[in-house]
CSV table of C-alpha atoms in Angstrom, one decimal:
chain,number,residue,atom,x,y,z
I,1,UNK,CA,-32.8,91.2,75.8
I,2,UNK,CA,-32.3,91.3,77.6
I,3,UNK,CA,-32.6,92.4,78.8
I,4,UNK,CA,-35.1,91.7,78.3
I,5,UNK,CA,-35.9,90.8,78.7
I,6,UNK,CA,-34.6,87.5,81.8
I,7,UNK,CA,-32.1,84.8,81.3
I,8,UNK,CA,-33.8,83.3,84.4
I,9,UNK,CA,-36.9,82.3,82.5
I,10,UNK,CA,-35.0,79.6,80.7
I,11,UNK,CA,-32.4,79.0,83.4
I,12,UNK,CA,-35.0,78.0,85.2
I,13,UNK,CA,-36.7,76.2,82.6
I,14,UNK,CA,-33.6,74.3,82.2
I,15,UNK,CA,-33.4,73.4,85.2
I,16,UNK,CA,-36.3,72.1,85.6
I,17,UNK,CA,-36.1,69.8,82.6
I,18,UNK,CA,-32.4,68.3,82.7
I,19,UNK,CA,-33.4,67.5,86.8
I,20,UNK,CA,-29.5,68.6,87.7
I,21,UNK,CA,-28.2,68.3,91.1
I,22,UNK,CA,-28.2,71.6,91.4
I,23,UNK,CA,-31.7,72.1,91.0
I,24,UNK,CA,-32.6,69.5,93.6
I,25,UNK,CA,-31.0,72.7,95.9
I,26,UNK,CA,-33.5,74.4,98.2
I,27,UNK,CA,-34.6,78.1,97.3
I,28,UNK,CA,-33.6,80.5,100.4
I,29,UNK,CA,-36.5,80.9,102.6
I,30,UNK,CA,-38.4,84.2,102.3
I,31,UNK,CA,-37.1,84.9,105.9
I,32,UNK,CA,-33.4,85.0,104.7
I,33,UNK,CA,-31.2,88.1,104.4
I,34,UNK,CA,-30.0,88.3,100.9
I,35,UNK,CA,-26.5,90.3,100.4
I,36,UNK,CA,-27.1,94.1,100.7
I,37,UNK,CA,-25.2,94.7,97.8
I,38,UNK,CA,-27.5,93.5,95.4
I,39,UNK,CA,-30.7,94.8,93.8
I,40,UNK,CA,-34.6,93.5,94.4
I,41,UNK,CA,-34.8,91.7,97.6
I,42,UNK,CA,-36.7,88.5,96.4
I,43,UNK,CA,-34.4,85.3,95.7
I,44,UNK,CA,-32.1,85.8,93.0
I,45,UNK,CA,-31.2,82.4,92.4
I,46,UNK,CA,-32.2,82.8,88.9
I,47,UNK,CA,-31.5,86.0,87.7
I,48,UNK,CA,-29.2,87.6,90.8
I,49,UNK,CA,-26.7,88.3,88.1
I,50,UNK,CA,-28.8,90.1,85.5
I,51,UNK,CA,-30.9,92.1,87.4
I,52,UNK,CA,-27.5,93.4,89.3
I,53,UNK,CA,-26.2,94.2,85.3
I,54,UNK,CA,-29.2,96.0,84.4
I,55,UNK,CA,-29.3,98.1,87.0
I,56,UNK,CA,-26.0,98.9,87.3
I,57,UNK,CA,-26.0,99.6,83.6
I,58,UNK,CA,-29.3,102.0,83.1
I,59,UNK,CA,-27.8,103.6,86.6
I,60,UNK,CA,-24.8,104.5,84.6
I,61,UNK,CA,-26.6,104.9,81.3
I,62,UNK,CA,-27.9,108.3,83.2
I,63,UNK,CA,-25.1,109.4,85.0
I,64,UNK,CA,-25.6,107.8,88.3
I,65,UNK,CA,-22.5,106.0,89.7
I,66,UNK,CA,-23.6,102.9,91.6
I,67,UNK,CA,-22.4,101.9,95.3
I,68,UNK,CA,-19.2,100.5,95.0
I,69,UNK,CA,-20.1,97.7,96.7
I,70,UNK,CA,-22.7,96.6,94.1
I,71,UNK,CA,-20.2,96.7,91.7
I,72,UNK,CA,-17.6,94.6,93.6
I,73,UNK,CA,-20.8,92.1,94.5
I,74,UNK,CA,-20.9,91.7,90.3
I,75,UNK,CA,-17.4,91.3,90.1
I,76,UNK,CA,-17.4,88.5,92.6
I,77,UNK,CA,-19.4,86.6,91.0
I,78,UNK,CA,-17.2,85.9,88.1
I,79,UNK,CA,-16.3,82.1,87.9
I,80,UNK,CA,-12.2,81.4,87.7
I,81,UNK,CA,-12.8,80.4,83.7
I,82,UNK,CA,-14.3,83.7,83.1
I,83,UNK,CA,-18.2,82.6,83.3
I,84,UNK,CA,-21.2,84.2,85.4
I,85,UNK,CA,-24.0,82.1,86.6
I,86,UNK,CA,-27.2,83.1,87.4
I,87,UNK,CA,-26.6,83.0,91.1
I,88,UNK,CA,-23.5,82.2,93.4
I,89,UNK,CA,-24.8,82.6,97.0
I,90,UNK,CA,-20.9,81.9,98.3
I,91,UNK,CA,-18.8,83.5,95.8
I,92,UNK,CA,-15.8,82.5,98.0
I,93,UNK,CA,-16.8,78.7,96.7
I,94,UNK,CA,-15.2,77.8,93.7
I,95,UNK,CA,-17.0,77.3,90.8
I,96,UNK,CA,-17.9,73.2,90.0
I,97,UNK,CA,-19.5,71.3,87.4
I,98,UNK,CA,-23.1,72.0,89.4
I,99,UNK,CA,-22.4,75.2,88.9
I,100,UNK,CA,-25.3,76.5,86.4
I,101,UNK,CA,-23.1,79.4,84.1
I,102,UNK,CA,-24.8,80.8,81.1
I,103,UNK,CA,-24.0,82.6,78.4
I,104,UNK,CA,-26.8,85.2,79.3
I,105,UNK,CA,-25.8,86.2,82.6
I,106,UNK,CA,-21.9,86.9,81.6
I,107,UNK,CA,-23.2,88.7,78.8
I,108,UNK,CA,-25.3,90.9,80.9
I,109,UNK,CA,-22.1,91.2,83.4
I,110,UNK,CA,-19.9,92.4,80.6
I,111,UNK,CA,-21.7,95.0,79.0
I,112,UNK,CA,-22.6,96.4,82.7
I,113,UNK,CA,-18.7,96.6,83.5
I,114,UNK,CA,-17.4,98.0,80.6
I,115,UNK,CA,-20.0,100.7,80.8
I,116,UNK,CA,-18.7,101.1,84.3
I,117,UNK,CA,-15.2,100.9,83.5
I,118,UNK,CA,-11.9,99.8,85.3
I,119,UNK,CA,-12.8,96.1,85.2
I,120,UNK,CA,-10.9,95.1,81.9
I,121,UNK,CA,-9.9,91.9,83.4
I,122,UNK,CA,-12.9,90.7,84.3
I,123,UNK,CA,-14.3,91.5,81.6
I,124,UNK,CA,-11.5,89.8,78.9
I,125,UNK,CA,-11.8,86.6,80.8
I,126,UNK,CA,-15.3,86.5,80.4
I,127,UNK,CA,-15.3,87.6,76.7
I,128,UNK,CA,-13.0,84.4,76.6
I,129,UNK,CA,-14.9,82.4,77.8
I,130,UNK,CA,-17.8,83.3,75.4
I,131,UNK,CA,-15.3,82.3,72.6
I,132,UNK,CA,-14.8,79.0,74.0
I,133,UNK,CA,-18.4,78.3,74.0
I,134,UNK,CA,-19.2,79.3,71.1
I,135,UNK,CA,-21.3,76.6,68.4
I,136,UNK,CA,-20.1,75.2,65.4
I,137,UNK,CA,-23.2,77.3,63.6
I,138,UNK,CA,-21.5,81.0,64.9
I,139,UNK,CA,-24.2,81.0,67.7
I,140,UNK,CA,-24.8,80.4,71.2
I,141,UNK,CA,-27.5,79.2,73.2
I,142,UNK,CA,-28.0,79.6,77.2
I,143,UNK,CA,-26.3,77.3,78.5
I,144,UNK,CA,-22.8,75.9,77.3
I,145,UNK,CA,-23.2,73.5,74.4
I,146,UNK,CA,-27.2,74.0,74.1
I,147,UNK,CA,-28.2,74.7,70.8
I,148,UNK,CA,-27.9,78.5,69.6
I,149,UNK,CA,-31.0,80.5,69.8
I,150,UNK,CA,-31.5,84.2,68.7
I,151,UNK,CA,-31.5,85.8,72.4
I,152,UNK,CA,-28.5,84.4,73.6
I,153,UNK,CA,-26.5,85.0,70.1
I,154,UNK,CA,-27.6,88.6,70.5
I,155,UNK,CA,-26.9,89.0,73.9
I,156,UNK,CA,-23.3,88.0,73.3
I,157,UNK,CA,-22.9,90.0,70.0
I,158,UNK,CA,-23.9,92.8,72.3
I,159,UNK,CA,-21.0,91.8,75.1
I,160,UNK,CA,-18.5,91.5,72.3
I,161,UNK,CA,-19.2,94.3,70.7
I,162,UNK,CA,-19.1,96.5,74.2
I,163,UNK,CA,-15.3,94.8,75.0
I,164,UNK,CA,-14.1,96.4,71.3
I,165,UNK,CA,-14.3,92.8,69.4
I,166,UNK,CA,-15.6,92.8,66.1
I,167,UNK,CA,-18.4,90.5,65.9
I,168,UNK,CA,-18.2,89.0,62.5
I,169,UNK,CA,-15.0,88.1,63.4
I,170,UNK,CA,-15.1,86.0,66.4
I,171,UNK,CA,-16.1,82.7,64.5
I,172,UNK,CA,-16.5,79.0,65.2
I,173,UNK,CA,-15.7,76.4,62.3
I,174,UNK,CA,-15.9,79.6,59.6
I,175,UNK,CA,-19.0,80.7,61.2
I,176,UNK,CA,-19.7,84.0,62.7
I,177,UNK,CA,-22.3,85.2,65.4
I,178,UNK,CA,-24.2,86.5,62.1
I,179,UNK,CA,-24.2,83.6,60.5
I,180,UNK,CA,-26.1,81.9,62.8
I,181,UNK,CA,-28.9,84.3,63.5
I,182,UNK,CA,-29.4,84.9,59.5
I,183,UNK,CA,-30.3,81.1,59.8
I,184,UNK,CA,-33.5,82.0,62.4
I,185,UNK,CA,-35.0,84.7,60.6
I,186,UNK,CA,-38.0,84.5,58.8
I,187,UNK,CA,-38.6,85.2,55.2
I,188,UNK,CA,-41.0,87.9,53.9
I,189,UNK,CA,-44.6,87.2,53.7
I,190,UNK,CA,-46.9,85.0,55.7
I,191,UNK,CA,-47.5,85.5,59.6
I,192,UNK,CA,-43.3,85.5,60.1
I,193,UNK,CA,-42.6,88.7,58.0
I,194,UNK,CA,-39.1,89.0,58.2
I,195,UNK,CA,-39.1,87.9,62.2
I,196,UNK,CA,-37.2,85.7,64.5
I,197,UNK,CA,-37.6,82.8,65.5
I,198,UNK,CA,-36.0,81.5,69.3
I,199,UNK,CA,-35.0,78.4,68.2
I,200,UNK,CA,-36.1,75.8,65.5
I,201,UNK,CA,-38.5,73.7,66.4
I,202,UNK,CA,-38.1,69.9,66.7
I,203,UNK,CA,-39.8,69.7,63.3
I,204,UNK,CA,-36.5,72.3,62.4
I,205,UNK,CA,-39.9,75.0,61.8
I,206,UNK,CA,-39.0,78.7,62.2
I,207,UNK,CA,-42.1,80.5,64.3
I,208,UNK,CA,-41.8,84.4,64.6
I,209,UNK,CA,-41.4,85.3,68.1
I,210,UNK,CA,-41.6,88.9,69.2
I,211,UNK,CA,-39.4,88.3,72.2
I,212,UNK,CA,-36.5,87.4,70.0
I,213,UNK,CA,-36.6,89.6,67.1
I,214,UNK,CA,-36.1,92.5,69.6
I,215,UNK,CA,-33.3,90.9,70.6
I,216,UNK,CA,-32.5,89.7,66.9
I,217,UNK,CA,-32.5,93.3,65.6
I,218,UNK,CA,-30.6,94.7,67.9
I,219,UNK,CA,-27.4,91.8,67.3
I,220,UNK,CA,-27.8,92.2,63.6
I,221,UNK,CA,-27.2,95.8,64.4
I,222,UNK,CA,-23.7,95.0,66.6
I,223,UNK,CA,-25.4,96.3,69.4
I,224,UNK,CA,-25.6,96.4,73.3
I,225,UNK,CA,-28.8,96.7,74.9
I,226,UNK,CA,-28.0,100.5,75.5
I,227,UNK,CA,-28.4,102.6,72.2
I,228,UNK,CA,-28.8,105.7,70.5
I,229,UNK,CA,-31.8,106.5,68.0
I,230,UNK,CA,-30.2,105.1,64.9
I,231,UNK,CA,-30.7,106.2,61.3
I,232,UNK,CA,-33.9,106.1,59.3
I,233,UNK,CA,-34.4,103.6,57.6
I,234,UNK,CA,-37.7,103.0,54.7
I,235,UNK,CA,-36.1,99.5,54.0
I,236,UNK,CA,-38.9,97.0,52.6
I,237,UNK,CA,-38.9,93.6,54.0
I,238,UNK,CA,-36.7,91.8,51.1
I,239,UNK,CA,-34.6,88.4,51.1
I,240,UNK,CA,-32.3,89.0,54.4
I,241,UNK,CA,-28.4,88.2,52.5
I,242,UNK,CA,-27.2,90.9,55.2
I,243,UNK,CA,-27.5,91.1,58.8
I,244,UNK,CA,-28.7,94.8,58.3
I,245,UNK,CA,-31.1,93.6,56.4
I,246,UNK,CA,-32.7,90.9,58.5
I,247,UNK,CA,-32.8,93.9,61.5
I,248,UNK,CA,-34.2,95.9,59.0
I,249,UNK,CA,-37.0,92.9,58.7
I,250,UNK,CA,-37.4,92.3,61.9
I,251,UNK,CA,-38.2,95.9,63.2
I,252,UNK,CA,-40.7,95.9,60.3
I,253,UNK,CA,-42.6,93.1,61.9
I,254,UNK,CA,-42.0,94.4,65.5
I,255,UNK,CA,-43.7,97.7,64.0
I,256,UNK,CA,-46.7,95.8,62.7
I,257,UNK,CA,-47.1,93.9,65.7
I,258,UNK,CA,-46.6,97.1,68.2
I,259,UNK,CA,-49.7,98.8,66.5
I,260,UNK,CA,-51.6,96.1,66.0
I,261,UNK,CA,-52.6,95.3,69.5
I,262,UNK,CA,-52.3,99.4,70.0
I,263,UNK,CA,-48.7,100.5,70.4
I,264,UNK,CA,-47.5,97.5,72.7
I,265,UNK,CA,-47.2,93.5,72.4
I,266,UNK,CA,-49.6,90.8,74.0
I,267,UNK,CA,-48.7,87.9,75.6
I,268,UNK,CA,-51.0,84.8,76.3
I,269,UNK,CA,-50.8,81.7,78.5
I,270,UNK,CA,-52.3,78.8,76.9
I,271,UNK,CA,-56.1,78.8,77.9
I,272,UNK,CA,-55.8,82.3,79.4
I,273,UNK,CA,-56.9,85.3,78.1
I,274,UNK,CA,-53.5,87.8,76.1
I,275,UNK,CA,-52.1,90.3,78.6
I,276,UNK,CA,-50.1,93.3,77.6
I,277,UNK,CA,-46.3,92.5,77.8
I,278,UNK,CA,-44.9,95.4,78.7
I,279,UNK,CA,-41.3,94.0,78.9
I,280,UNK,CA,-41.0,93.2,75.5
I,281,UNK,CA,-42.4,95.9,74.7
I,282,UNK,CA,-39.8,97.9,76.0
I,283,UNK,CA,-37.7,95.7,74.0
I,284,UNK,CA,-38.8,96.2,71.0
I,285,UNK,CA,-38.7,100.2,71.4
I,286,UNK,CA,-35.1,100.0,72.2
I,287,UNK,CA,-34.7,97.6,68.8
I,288,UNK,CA,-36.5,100.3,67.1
I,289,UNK,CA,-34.9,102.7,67.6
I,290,UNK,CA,-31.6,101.1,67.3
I,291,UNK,CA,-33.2,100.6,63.4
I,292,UNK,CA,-34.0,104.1,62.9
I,293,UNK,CA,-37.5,103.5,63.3
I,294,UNK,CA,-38.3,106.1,65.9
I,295,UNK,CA,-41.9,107.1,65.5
I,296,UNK,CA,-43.4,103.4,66.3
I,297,UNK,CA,-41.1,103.6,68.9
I,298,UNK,CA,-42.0,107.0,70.9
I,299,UNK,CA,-45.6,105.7,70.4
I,300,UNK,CA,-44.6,102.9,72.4
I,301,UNK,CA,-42.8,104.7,74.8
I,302,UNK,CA,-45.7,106.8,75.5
I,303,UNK,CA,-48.0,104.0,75.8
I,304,UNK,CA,-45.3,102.4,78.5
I,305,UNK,CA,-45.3,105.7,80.5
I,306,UNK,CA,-49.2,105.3,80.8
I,307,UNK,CA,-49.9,101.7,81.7
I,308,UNK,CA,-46.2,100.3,83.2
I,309,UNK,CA,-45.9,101.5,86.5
I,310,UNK,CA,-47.4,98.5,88.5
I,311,UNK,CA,-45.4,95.9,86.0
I,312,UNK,CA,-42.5,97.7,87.1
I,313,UNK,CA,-42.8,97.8,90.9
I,314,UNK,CA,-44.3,94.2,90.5
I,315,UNK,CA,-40.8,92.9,88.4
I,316,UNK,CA,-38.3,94.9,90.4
I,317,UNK,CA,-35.0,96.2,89.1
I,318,UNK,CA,-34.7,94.5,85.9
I,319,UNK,CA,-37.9,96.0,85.2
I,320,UNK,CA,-37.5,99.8,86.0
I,321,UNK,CA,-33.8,99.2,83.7
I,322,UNK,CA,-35.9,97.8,80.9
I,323,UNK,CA,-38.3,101.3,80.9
I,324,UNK,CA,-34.6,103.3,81.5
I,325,UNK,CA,-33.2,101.7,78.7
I,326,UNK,CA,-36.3,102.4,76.3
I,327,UNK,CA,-36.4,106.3,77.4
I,328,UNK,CA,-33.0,106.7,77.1
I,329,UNK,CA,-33.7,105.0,73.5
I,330,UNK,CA,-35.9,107.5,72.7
I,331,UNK,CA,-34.5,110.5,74.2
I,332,UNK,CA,-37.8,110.5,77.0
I,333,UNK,CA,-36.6,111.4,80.4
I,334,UNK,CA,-36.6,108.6,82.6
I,335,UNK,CA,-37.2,110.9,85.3
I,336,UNK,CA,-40.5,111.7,84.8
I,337,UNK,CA,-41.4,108.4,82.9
I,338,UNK,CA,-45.2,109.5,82.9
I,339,UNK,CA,-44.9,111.3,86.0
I,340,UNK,CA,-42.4,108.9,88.0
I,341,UNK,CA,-38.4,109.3,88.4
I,342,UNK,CA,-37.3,105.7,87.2
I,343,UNK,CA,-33.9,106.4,88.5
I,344,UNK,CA,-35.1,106.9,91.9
I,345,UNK,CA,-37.4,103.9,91.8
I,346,UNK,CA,-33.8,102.0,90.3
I,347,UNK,CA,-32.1,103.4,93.2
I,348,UNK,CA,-34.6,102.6,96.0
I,349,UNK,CA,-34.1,98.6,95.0
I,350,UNK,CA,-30.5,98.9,96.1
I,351,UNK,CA,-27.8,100.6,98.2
I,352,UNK,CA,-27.8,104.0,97.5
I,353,UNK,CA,-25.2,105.2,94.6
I,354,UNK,CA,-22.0,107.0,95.4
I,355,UNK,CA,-23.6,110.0,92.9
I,356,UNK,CA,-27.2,110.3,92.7
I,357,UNK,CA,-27.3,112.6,89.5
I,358,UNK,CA,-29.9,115.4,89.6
I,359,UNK,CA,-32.8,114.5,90.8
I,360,UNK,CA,-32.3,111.5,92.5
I,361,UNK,CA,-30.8,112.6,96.3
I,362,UNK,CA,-31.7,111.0,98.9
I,363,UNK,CA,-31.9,107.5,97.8
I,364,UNK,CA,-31.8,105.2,100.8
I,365,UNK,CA,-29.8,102.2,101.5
I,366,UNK,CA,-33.1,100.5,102.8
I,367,UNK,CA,-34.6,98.8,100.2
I,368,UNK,CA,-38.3,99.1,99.2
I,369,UNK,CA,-40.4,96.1,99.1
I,370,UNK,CA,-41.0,97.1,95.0
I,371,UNK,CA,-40.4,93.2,94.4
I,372,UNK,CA,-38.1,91.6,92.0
I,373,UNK,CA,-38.5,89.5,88.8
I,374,UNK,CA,-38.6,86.1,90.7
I,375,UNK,CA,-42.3,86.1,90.1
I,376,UNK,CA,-42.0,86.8,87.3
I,377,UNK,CA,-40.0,83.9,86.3
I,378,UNK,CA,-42.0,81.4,87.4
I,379,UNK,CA,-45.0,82.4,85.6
I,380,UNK,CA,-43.1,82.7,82.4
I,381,UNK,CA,-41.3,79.3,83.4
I,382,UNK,CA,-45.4,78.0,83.2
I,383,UNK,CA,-45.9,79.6,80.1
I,384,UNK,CA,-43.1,77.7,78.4
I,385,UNK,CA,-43.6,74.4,80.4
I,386,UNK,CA,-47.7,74.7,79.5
I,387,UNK,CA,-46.7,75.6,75.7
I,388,UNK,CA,-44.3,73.0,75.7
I,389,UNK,CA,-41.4,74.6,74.5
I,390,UNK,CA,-38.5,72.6,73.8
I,391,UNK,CA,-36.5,76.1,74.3
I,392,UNK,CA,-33.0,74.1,76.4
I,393,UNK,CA,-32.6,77.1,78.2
I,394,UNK,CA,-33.2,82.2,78.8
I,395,UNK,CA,-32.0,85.4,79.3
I,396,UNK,CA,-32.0,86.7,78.3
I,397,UNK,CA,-34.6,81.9,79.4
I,398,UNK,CA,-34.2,84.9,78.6
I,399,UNK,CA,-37.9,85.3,77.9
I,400,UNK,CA,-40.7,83.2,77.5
I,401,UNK,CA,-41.8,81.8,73.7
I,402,UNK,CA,-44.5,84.1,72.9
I,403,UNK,CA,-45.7,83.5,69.0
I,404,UNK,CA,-47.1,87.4,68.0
């Protein structure tokens, strides 16, 4: 998900491909001061939004209570219909029809407020919002009206589920959120194995896709992106009738996949040689665990604590959440995450919070240059133009198409 996992992969993608008026917009020269309220200090014009929820989220997720001015920066970024986008440099400008909202993003924002607390009117209008953009097939896909795919139906299941709605009740034309992401799983046997797929193809082909069956488990389950270790399960990969079922399939194949390549999933650019993926990764431990399936998933874990540390100060904020998220998963303690105090690295991307928790005093307001996920984004953005992707959109373009 994602986080997971970053809407502004396919934000970005999408923008590139519809050619919108607002993409034609200039990115903010390196040399300009970006609001000191928000986290990673590389331009967040595609994922301002998300990185802000994920770290205010894993932040509370451990106790820490972030700057109130963080908070208030999230908050005013809310659109008057309810909506997030990605990025809203002048919040005091009303939201217009250039304005890029996605499902993603106010997804992200909700669960990160309701964790937090106190902001139950944002929060409702946003849910609302959600509901009025929701497909005829149950789903919903990045952006308003695009074609449901299996990240941004999760994401949403997640934010619905966090504001006390019921998910297989919030339904469009007799279809549920469930319904729709029952219709891009894979069946068992063959190279799918009870995964999901992102989207159809244009051919209407399912492809497994490790990316979004992390995200796919963890909606079937009804859940956020934060979770505790669920119950065991030794289901089989059968026929998925049930949306238990199909999570139960899908952390299956995430299992298989995670040893395969040595506790952790590969990614490739066309014509380049795999590279570890440690974001998905940490995806797929949080799905995991969700599912009950804990020991692939403290294997993972310990493999992240080992190799993730330059990924992370590489990525930025959304990064060091992602590793939060998957300790806290797993019951590790993300301060001392193979040695390193996650929270503090959080912390040090941002102002510093109004309670540090235990071990994390002396956080400063200065921010470290421990980059962002901007870069990121555009290499995943290459990865889906080069593979040729027809995704529409995420966030979670929320992640880039990676066939495992």
């Amino acid at each position: 998900m994602n986080v997971r996992r970053s809407a502004a992969v396919l934000a970005a993608v999408a923008v590139i491909g519809a050619a919108t008026p607002a993409a034609a917009d200039p990115s903010p020269s390196p040399s300009q001061a970006f609001p000191s309220a928000l986290y990673g200090d590389k331009d967040p014009k595609f994922d301002g939004v998300w990185r802000q929820s994920l770290a205010l989220l894993a932040q509370d997720t451990v106790g820490v209570k972030p700057a109130a001015k963080s908070v208030q920066w999230l908050v005013r970024q809310q659109c008057a219909d309810g909506s997030f986008a990605s990025y809203r440099p002048d919040p005091t400008t009303a939201c217009d029809a250039k304005t890029m909202l996605d499902t993603n993003s106010t997804s992200a924002a909700v669960q990160a407020l309701t964790a937090l607390g106190g902001h139950d009117d944002v929060t409702r209008k946003a849910i609302g919002w959600l509901k009025a953009v929701q497909n005829k097939d149950g789903g919903w896909g990045y952006s308003p009206g695009g074609a449901s795919d299996t990240n941004s139906t999760s994401i949403v299941i997640g934010a619905l589920a966090a504001a006390g709605e019921k998910p297989d009740r919030v339904e469009k034309d007799g279809k549920s959120p469930y319904d729709a992401l029952l219709k891009l799983a894979l069946p068992c046997g063959g190279d799918g194995d009870g995964a999901f797929a992102f989207q159809p193809d244009k051919k209407g082909e399912l492809a497994a896709n490790a990316d979004a069956t992390a995200a796919g488990v963890l909606g079937a389950l009804g859940t956020g992106m934060v979770v505790e270790p669920g119950k065991k399960s030794d289901a089989t990969c059968e026929k998925a009738a049930t949306p238990r079922q199909a999570a139960a399939n899908g952390a299956g194949y995430l299992t298989a996949a995670l040893a395969k390549d040595g506790d952790h999933l590969m990614s490739a650019l066309a014509g380049a040689e795999p590279q570890p993926d440690f974001g998905n990764t940490a995806d797929a431990v949080v799905a995991l665990a969700a599912q009950g399936d804990t020991a692939q998933a403290e294997k993972s874990v310990r493999w992240l604590e080992k190799n993730s540390a330059s990924w992370a100060a590489q990525s930025g904020p959304a990064a060091y959440a992602q590793l939060i998220l998957a300790a806290h998963a797993t019951g590790t303690n993300p301060r001392d995450f193979g040695g390193a105090d996650l929270v503090k690295q959080l912390g040090a991307t941002g102002p510093a919070p109004q309670t540090a928790g235990k071990t994390t005093s002396g956080a400063s307001d200065e921010k470290e240059d421990s980059g962002s996920d901007f870069f990121g984004v555009w290499w995943y953005v290459g990865v889906c133009l080069v593979a040729g992707i027809g995704i529409g959109f995420l966030f979670t373009g929320r992640k880039k198409q990676q066939q495992l």
